[in-house]
Short mmCIF file of C-alpha atoms in Angstrom, two decimals:
data_model
loop_
_atom_site.label_atom_id
_atom_site.label_comp_id
_atom_site.label_asym_id
_atom_site.label_seq_id
_atom_site.Cartn_x
_atom_site.Cartn_y
_atom_site.Cartn_z
CA MET A 1 -7.67 -9.59 -20.76
CA THR A 2 -7.49 -9.22 -16.95
CA ALA A 3 -7.55 -5.61 -15.46
CA PRO A 4 -4.14 -4.26 -14.17
CA ILE A 5 -3.78 -4.35 -10.33
CA ASP A 6 -4.82 -1.28 -8.41
CA SER A 7 -1.59 -1.06 -6.42
CA THR A 8 2.23 -0.72 -7.01
CA PRO A 9 4.80 -3.42 -6.66
CA ARG A 10 6.55 -1.66 -3.78
CA ALA A 11 3.38 -1.47 -1.93
CA ASP A 12 2.89 -5.17 -2.34
CA GLY A 13 6.27 -6.46 -1.68
CA PHE A 14 7.64 -6.94 -5.13
CA SER A 15 10.79 -5.65 -6.84
CA MET A 16 12.64 -6.31 -10.25
CA PRO A 17 15.56 -8.61 -10.05
CA GLY A 18 19.00 -8.12 -11.62
CA GLU A 19 19.24 -9.46 -15.26
CA PHE A 20 21.94 -11.86 -13.71
CA ALA A 21 19.50 -13.42 -11.49
CA SER A 22 17.80 -16.86 -12.66
CA HIS A 23 15.41 -16.63 -15.74
CA ARG A 24 12.46 -18.98 -16.87
CA GLY A 25 12.46 -17.54 -20.15
CA CYS A 26 13.27 -14.67 -22.75
CA TRP A 27 10.84 -12.92 -25.10
CA MET A 28 11.77 -11.32 -28.49
CA ALA A 29 9.70 -9.84 -31.29
CA TRP A 30 10.17 -10.82 -35.06
CA PRO A 31 11.29 -7.67 -37.24
CA GLU A 32 9.52 -6.90 -40.56
CA ARG A 33 9.19 -3.07 -40.89
CA PRO A 34 10.48 -2.20 -44.18
CA ASP A 35 11.15 1.60 -43.18
CA ASN A 36 13.53 0.40 -40.46
CA TRP A 37 14.96 -2.88 -41.36
CA ARG A 38 16.72 -3.01 -44.98
CA ASP A 39 15.85 -5.39 -47.76
CA ALA A 40 12.23 -6.16 -46.30
CA ALA A 41 13.91 -7.22 -43.11
CA GLY A 42 15.56 -10.08 -44.46
CA PRO A 43 19.07 -9.35 -42.77
CA ALA A 44 17.49 -8.36 -39.73
CA GLN A 45 15.49 -11.48 -39.46
CA GLU A 46 18.70 -13.60 -40.10
CA ALA A 47 20.34 -11.60 -37.14
CA PHE A 48 17.17 -11.99 -34.81
CA VAL A 49 17.45 -15.83 -35.32
CA ALA A 50 21.07 -15.90 -34.49
CA VAL A 51 20.49 -14.15 -31.33
CA ALA A 52 17.33 -16.41 -30.39
CA GLU A 53 19.33 -19.55 -31.14
CA ALA A 54 22.22 -18.41 -29.07
CA ILE A 55 19.99 -17.60 -26.10
CA HIS A 56 17.77 -20.40 -26.43
CA PRO A 57 20.48 -23.26 -24.93
CA SER A 58 20.40 -20.75 -21.77
CA ASP A 59 16.84 -19.44 -21.49
CA PRO A 60 13.76 -20.80 -23.33
CA VAL A 61 12.90 -18.22 -26.08
CA THR A 62 9.58 -16.95 -27.22
CA MET A 63 9.25 -14.92 -30.48
CA THR A 64 6.13 -12.89 -31.17
CA VAL A 65 5.22 -12.39 -35.00
CA SER A 66 2.60 -11.15 -37.13
CA PRO A 67 0.10 -13.48 -38.96
CA ALA A 68 1.80 -12.49 -42.11
CA GLN A 69 5.42 -13.52 -40.90
CA PHE A 70 4.45 -16.76 -38.86
CA ALA A 71 5.31 -19.42 -41.31
CA ASN A 72 8.56 -17.56 -42.11
CA ALA A 73 9.70 -17.20 -38.58
CA ARG A 74 8.63 -20.77 -37.67
CA SER A 75 10.55 -22.30 -40.39
CA ARG A 76 13.75 -20.37 -39.48
CA LEU A 77 13.81 -20.92 -35.81
CA SER A 78 14.48 -24.23 -33.89
CA PRO A 79 11.39 -26.25 -32.94
CA GLY A 80 12.21 -25.63 -29.15
CA ILE A 81 11.58 -21.81 -29.70
CA ARG A 82 8.07 -20.84 -29.18
CA VAL A 83 6.41 -18.71 -31.84
CA LEU A 84 3.25 -16.84 -31.09
CA GLU A 85 1.04 -14.72 -33.23
CA ILE A 86 0.87 -11.11 -31.51
CA GLU A 87 1.46 -8.15 -33.60
CA SER A 88 3.62 -5.22 -32.86
CA ASP A 89 4.53 -2.02 -34.52
CA ASP A 90 8.46 -2.98 -34.46
CA SER A 91 10.54 -5.33 -32.61
CA TRP A 92 12.11 -3.73 -29.52
CA MET A 93 10.90 -6.23 -26.88
CA ARG A 94 12.88 -4.59 -24.21
CA ASP A 95 10.96 -1.30 -24.55
CA ILE A 96 7.64 -2.68 -25.49
CA GLY A 97 7.48 -5.71 -23.22
CA PRO A 98 6.76 -5.75 -19.46
CA SER A 99 9.53 -5.54 -16.82
CA PHE A 100 8.81 -8.40 -14.40
CA VAL A 101 8.86 -8.02 -10.59
CA THR A 102 9.00 -10.85 -8.04
CA ASP A 103 8.42 -11.10 -4.19
CA GLY A 104 11.00 -13.38 -3.02
CA GLY A 105 8.61 -16.15 -2.20
CA GLY A 106 7.62 -17.35 -5.83
CA GLY A 107 5.57 -14.70 -6.90
CA LEU A 108 5.90 -13.14 -10.22
CA ARG A 109 4.06 -9.97 -11.70
CA ALA A 110 4.61 -7.84 -14.64
CA VAL A 111 5.01 -4.07 -15.02
CA ASP A 112 3.27 -2.54 -18.07
CA TRP A 113 4.76 0.86 -18.75
CA LYS A 114 3.18 3.46 -20.97
CA PHE A 115 4.86 3.33 -24.50
CA ASN A 116 5.05 6.15 -26.93
CA ALA A 117 7.84 5.33 -29.47
CA TRP A 118 10.41 7.02 -27.52
CA GLY A 119 8.85 10.58 -27.63
CA GLY A 120 5.32 10.64 -28.84
CA THR A 121 4.50 13.49 -30.84
CA VAL A 122 7.53 15.57 -29.61
CA ASP A 123 10.37 13.20 -30.93
CA GLY A 124 9.03 9.71 -31.16
CA LEU A 125 10.19 7.51 -33.93
CA TYR A 126 7.10 6.38 -35.44
CA ALA A 127 3.31 6.55 -35.38
CA PRO A 128 1.14 4.73 -34.57
CA TRP A 129 2.38 2.76 -31.52
CA ASP A 130 -0.65 1.43 -30.23
CA ARG A 131 0.29 -2.42 -30.81
CA ASP A 132 3.34 -1.78 -29.27
CA ASP A 133 1.79 -0.21 -26.25
CA ALA A 134 -0.33 -3.51 -26.07
CA MET A 135 2.40 -5.94 -26.24
CA ALA A 136 3.29 -6.15 -22.26
CA ALA A 137 -0.38 -6.95 -21.33
CA ARG A 138 -0.31 -9.82 -23.88
CA VAL A 139 3.21 -11.10 -22.69
CA ALA A 140 1.93 -11.01 -18.98
CA GLU A 141 -1.39 -12.84 -19.85
CA VAL A 142 0.65 -15.58 -21.52
CA GLU A 143 3.23 -15.77 -18.62
CA GLY A 144 0.18 -16.12 -16.23
CA ALA A 145 1.45 -12.91 -14.29
CA ASP A 146 -0.87 -10.31 -12.94
CA ARG A 147 0.18 -6.95 -13.98
CA TYR A 148 0.49 -3.37 -12.93
CA ARG A 149 -0.10 -0.48 -15.33
CA ALA A 150 2.41 2.25 -14.82
CA PRO A 151 0.94 5.82 -14.88
CA PHE A 152 3.90 7.18 -16.87
CA VAL A 153 5.92 6.50 -19.99
CA LEU A 154 9.08 4.38 -19.77
CA GLU A 155 10.78 1.68 -21.86
CA GLY A 156 12.72 -1.15 -20.61
CA GLY A 157 16.03 -0.04 -22.02
CA ALA A 158 15.66 3.22 -20.12
CA ILE A 159 16.50 1.39 -16.83
CA HIS A 160 19.03 -1.20 -15.21
CA VAL A 161 18.79 -2.63 -11.70
CA ASP A 162 21.02 -4.47 -9.35
CA GLY A 163 18.04 -6.44 -7.72
CA GLU A 164 19.35 -4.92 -4.45
CA GLY A 165 17.33 -1.56 -4.45
CA THR A 166 19.24 0.44 -7.14
CA VAL A 167 18.12 1.62 -10.36
CA TYR A 168 20.31 3.22 -13.20
CA THR A 169 19.05 5.59 -15.84
CA THR A 170 19.93 8.64 -17.72
CA GLU A 171 18.73 12.35 -17.36
CA GLU A 172 18.85 12.62 -21.24
CA CYS A 173 16.10 9.91 -21.56
CA LEU A 174 13.85 10.12 -18.44
CA LEU A 175 13.70 13.80 -18.22
CA SER A 176 13.17 14.31 -21.93
CA ASP A 177 10.27 16.43 -23.32
CA GLY A 178 8.63 13.69 -25.14
CA ARG A 179 7.95 11.43 -22.43
CA ASN A 180 6.52 12.54 -19.22
CA PRO A 181 6.52 16.66 -19.45
CA GLY A 182 4.43 16.57 -16.51
CA MET A 183 6.75 14.95 -14.13
CA ASP A 184 10.08 16.46 -12.67
CA ARG A 185 13.12 14.51 -11.44
CA ALA A 186 11.48 13.75 -8.12
CA ALA A 187 8.27 12.47 -9.54
CA ILE A 188 10.26 10.22 -11.93
CA GLU A 189 12.36 8.90 -9.09
CA ALA A 190 9.25 8.39 -6.86
CA GLY A 191 7.64 6.24 -9.80
CA LEU A 192 10.71 4.26 -10.38
CA ARG A 193 10.74 3.35 -6.65
CA ASP A 194 7.15 2.54 -6.71
CA TYR A 195 7.14 0.38 -9.81
CA LEU A 196 10.41 -1.44 -9.51
CA GLY A 197 10.51 -1.65 -5.75
CA ALA A 198 13.57 0.31 -5.68
CA GLU A 199 15.14 2.68 -3.09
CA LYS A 200 17.72 4.43 -4.92
CA VAL A 201 18.14 5.97 -8.18
CA VAL A 202 21.63 6.56 -9.92
CA TRP A 203 21.39 8.97 -12.68
CA VAL A 204 24.08 9.39 -15.33
CA PRO A 205 23.83 12.58 -17.68
CA ARG A 206 23.75 11.07 -21.12
CA GLY A 207 23.72 8.02 -23.25
CA VAL A 208 25.64 6.98 -26.50
CA ILE A 209 26.03 9.78 -29.05
CA LEU A 210 23.17 9.91 -31.57
CA ASP A 211 21.22 7.06 -30.01
CA GLU A 212 17.63 7.76 -31.22
CA THR A 213 16.14 6.41 -27.96
CA THR A 214 17.23 9.67 -26.29
CA GLY A 215 20.02 8.02 -24.44
CA HIS A 216 18.79 4.67 -23.06
CA VAL A 217 20.90 3.59 -20.19
CA ASP A 218 21.23 0.02 -21.63
CA ASN A 219 23.40 1.27 -24.45
CA ILE A 220 25.88 3.15 -22.40
CA LEU A 221 26.31 0.72 -19.46
CA HIS A 222 25.13 -2.55 -18.12
CA VAL A 223 24.75 -3.74 -14.48
CA CYS A 224 26.88 -7.22 -14.28
CA ALA A 225 26.29 -7.54 -10.48
CA PRO A 226 25.33 -5.73 -7.37
CA GLY A 227 27.71 -3.07 -7.34
CA VAL A 228 29.55 -3.63 -10.77
CA VAL A 229 28.85 -1.79 -14.06
CA ALA A 230 30.39 -2.20 -17.40
CA LEU A 231 30.69 1.19 -19.01
CA THR A 232 31.02 2.13 -22.73
CA TRP A 233 34.36 3.90 -23.08
CA THR A 234 36.69 5.51 -25.79
CA ASP A 235 39.98 7.18 -25.02
CA ASP A 236 39.69 9.31 -27.82
CA ALA A 237 39.21 12.91 -26.69
CA ASP A 238 38.24 13.94 -30.12
CA ASP A 239 35.35 11.74 -30.18
CA PRO A 240 32.19 13.39 -28.88
CA GLN A 241 31.43 10.22 -27.00
CA HIS A 242 34.42 10.59 -24.69
CA GLU A 243 32.85 13.50 -23.09
CA ARG A 244 29.61 11.47 -22.71
CA SER A 245 31.30 8.50 -20.99
CA SER A 246 33.37 10.71 -18.94
CA GLU A 247 30.34 12.17 -17.51
CA ALA A 248 28.95 8.76 -16.81
CA LEU A 249 32.33 7.86 -15.26
CA ASP A 250 32.40 10.81 -13.05
CA ALA A 251 28.60 10.40 -11.98
CA LEU A 252 29.14 6.46 -11.26
CA LEU A 253 32.22 7.27 -9.26
CA SER A 254 30.59 9.76 -7.05
CA ALA A 255 27.55 7.64 -6.30
CA ARG A 256 26.66 5.00 -3.94
CA ASP A 257 24.26 2.30 -4.58
CA ALA A 258 21.19 1.23 -2.19
CA ARG A 259 23.39 -0.71 0.05
CA GLY A 260 26.03 2.23 0.42
CA ARG A 261 28.42 0.45 -1.82
CA ALA A 262 30.89 2.55 -4.04
CA ILE A 263 30.44 1.25 -7.60
CA GLU A 264 33.17 -0.77 -9.52
CA ILE A 265 33.47 0.41 -13.03
CA VAL A 266 34.67 -1.84 -15.59
CA LYS A 267 35.40 -0.14 -19.24
CA LEU A 268 34.13 -1.79 -22.50
CA PRO A 269 35.74 -0.35 -25.54
CA MET A 270 33.38 1.43 -27.95
CA PRO A 271 33.17 -0.06 -31.44
CA GLY A 272 34.05 2.03 -34.39
CA PRO A 273 32.96 4.72 -34.75
CA LEU A 274 30.67 2.89 -37.08
CA TYR A 275 28.52 4.58 -39.95
CA MET A 276 25.61 3.40 -42.28
CA THR A 277 26.87 2.58 -45.75
CA ALA A 278 25.20 3.97 -48.93
CA GLU A 279 24.09 0.23 -49.84
CA GLU A 280 22.65 -0.21 -46.21
CA ALA A 281 20.72 3.03 -46.51
CA ALA A 282 19.48 2.14 -50.21
CA GLY A 283 17.57 -0.71 -48.89
CA ILE A 284 15.50 1.06 -46.37
CA ALA A 285 11.87 1.70 -47.68
CA PRO A 286 10.73 5.15 -47.38
CA GLY A 287 7.71 5.45 -44.75
CA ALA A 288 5.72 7.85 -43.23
CA GLY A 289 6.14 6.65 -39.77
CA GLY A 290 8.90 9.31 -38.84
CA MET A 291 12.01 7.19 -38.90
CA SER A 292 15.03 8.61 -40.71
CA ARG A 293 18.13 6.40 -42.23
CA ALA A 294 20.67 8.03 -44.20
CA ALA A 295 23.99 6.98 -45.68
CA GLY A 296 27.02 8.41 -43.51
CA GLU A 297 24.98 8.31 -40.47
CA ARG A 298 26.83 7.38 -37.45
CA LEU A 299 25.60 4.42 -35.66
CA ALA A 300 25.05 4.23 -31.65
CA GLY A 301 27.15 1.05 -31.51
CA SER A 302 27.84 -0.36 -27.95
CA TYR A 303 29.18 -3.63 -26.55
CA SER A 304 27.19 -2.84 -23.33
CA ASN A 305 24.08 -3.89 -25.18
CA PHE A 306 24.50 -7.71 -24.35
CA TYR A 307 21.99 -9.98 -22.76
CA ILE A 308 22.75 -11.86 -19.50
CA GLY A 309 21.37 -15.46 -19.62
CA ASN A 310 21.21 -18.19 -17.14
CA SER A 311 24.42 -19.91 -18.67
CA ARG A 312 25.81 -17.51 -21.22
CA VAL A 313 26.16 -13.98 -22.14
CA VAL A 314 25.18 -13.09 -25.71
CA PHE A 315 26.72 -9.83 -27.03
CA PRO A 316 26.90 -8.17 -30.44
CA LEU A 317 29.94 -8.53 -32.87
CA LEU A 318 30.36 -4.89 -34.39
CA ASP A 319 33.99 -4.16 -34.91
CA PRO A 320 36.80 -6.77 -35.66
CA ASP A 321 39.27 -4.30 -34.02
CA HIS A 322 37.44 -4.57 -30.66
CA ASP A 323 35.28 -7.50 -30.70
CA ALA A 324 37.86 -10.10 -29.08
CA GLU A 325 38.82 -7.39 -26.47
CA ALA A 326 35.11 -7.17 -25.32
CA ALA A 327 34.58 -10.95 -25.20
CA SER A 328 37.64 -11.08 -22.83
CA ILE A 329 36.37 -8.29 -20.68
CA LEU A 330 32.94 -10.04 -20.55
CA GLN A 331 34.34 -13.36 -19.67
CA ARG A 332 36.22 -11.91 -16.69
CA LEU A 333 32.96 -10.14 -15.59
CA PHE A 334 30.97 -13.44 -16.20
CA PRO A 335 33.44 -16.46 -15.23
CA ASP A 336 30.81 -18.71 -14.92
CA ARG A 337 28.99 -18.16 -18.16
CA ASP A 338 29.82 -18.80 -21.85
CA ILE A 339 30.38 -15.63 -23.72
CA ILE A 340 28.71 -16.07 -27.25
CA GLY A 341 29.27 -13.25 -29.89
CA VAL A 342 26.64 -12.90 -32.61
CA PRO A 343 26.60 -10.57 -35.63
CA GLY A 344 25.19 -7.41 -34.41
CA ARG A 345 25.34 -4.92 -37.19
CA GLU A 346 22.04 -5.53 -38.84
CA ILE A 347 20.30 -4.88 -35.52
CA LEU A 348 22.46 -1.74 -35.07
CA LEU A 349 21.19 -0.44 -38.21
CA GLY A 350 17.73 -0.66 -36.89
CA GLY A 351 18.62 1.47 -33.83
CA GLY A 352 19.63 -0.93 -30.96
CA ASN A 353 21.08 -4.33 -30.40
CA VAL A 354 21.06 -7.50 -28.50
CA HIS A 355 19.77 -6.13 -25.07
CA CYS A 356 17.17 -4.00 -26.89
CA ILE A 357 15.45 -6.96 -28.65
CA THR A 358 15.14 -9.19 -25.61
CA GLN A 359 13.34 -9.28 -22.49
CA GLN A 360 13.90 -11.81 -19.55
CA VAL A 361 11.43 -13.34 -17.43
CA PRO A 362 12.72 -13.96 -13.86
CA ARG A 363 12.24 -17.35 -12.35
#
């Protein structure tokens, strides 16, 4: 494996494109961890297959998998989906894979963030996480992309970019004690500018209630175009998410992006509230890794957790009372793309959704 570049994307003229820009592929990782995915991960694997198959007509998909699960994954995925033996500790490719940057002239490089399972020894979800931390370098190698090794902890779900110099993130996540306790807000902003080639950081206070990633931005909002953001929203003032979404709305309304634009905000309904059932909790194996799953636990459901592909947007179906409304809003936001709903509850039970388990490679 080649050594990382001793520089930064910003210094070399590279920056991260928006997710809505053209892709040459999408990466995912196969779920199998029994202390996170119920019933030996069988239902989760079915859900991951549905996501991969929904994305594949738009973006070529690569699925990483352990040697023990290779035959299972290969038999359940379409022949056109590439399956590679690369082991991981769990299956959140958005967070363990690299963030890709381009130079506008055909150059592609990868940013390999430090990963510590969303909080390390302070409030991380499992240990060890060394195979997850090694994933970005492996993906970059397969893609033939030189890589930068960022000197701080960050996950791909903790950031959104607009491709025109703006980064969106949450204070709850990036200023958490478990990630970079030696870095203050100014140092984090400098790191985001250097490794994403950005100019402006837009902070929202908190993410979705009880999101165990400590409030990833990709679960409360999604950047749909430069200056356009979809925001998870509930009108129910008695729901604790209302306060969080209102804080985010106020922060976005008072901000300007890197081009000086006011930010257009489109509200997406919050599903539910949704809760883990006793049957679902009973199917999860006890483990020593640190994760906790219990009946009655509120799930951090969000329609903002979708994937923008070249020709389609793939979003999670989570609540029959709101699925159609979410699809309609997404169709207005992406009139030139097909809107494809896939069953999202099994992924949600593990702690995330469609965006969390995917990572795009820009063209």
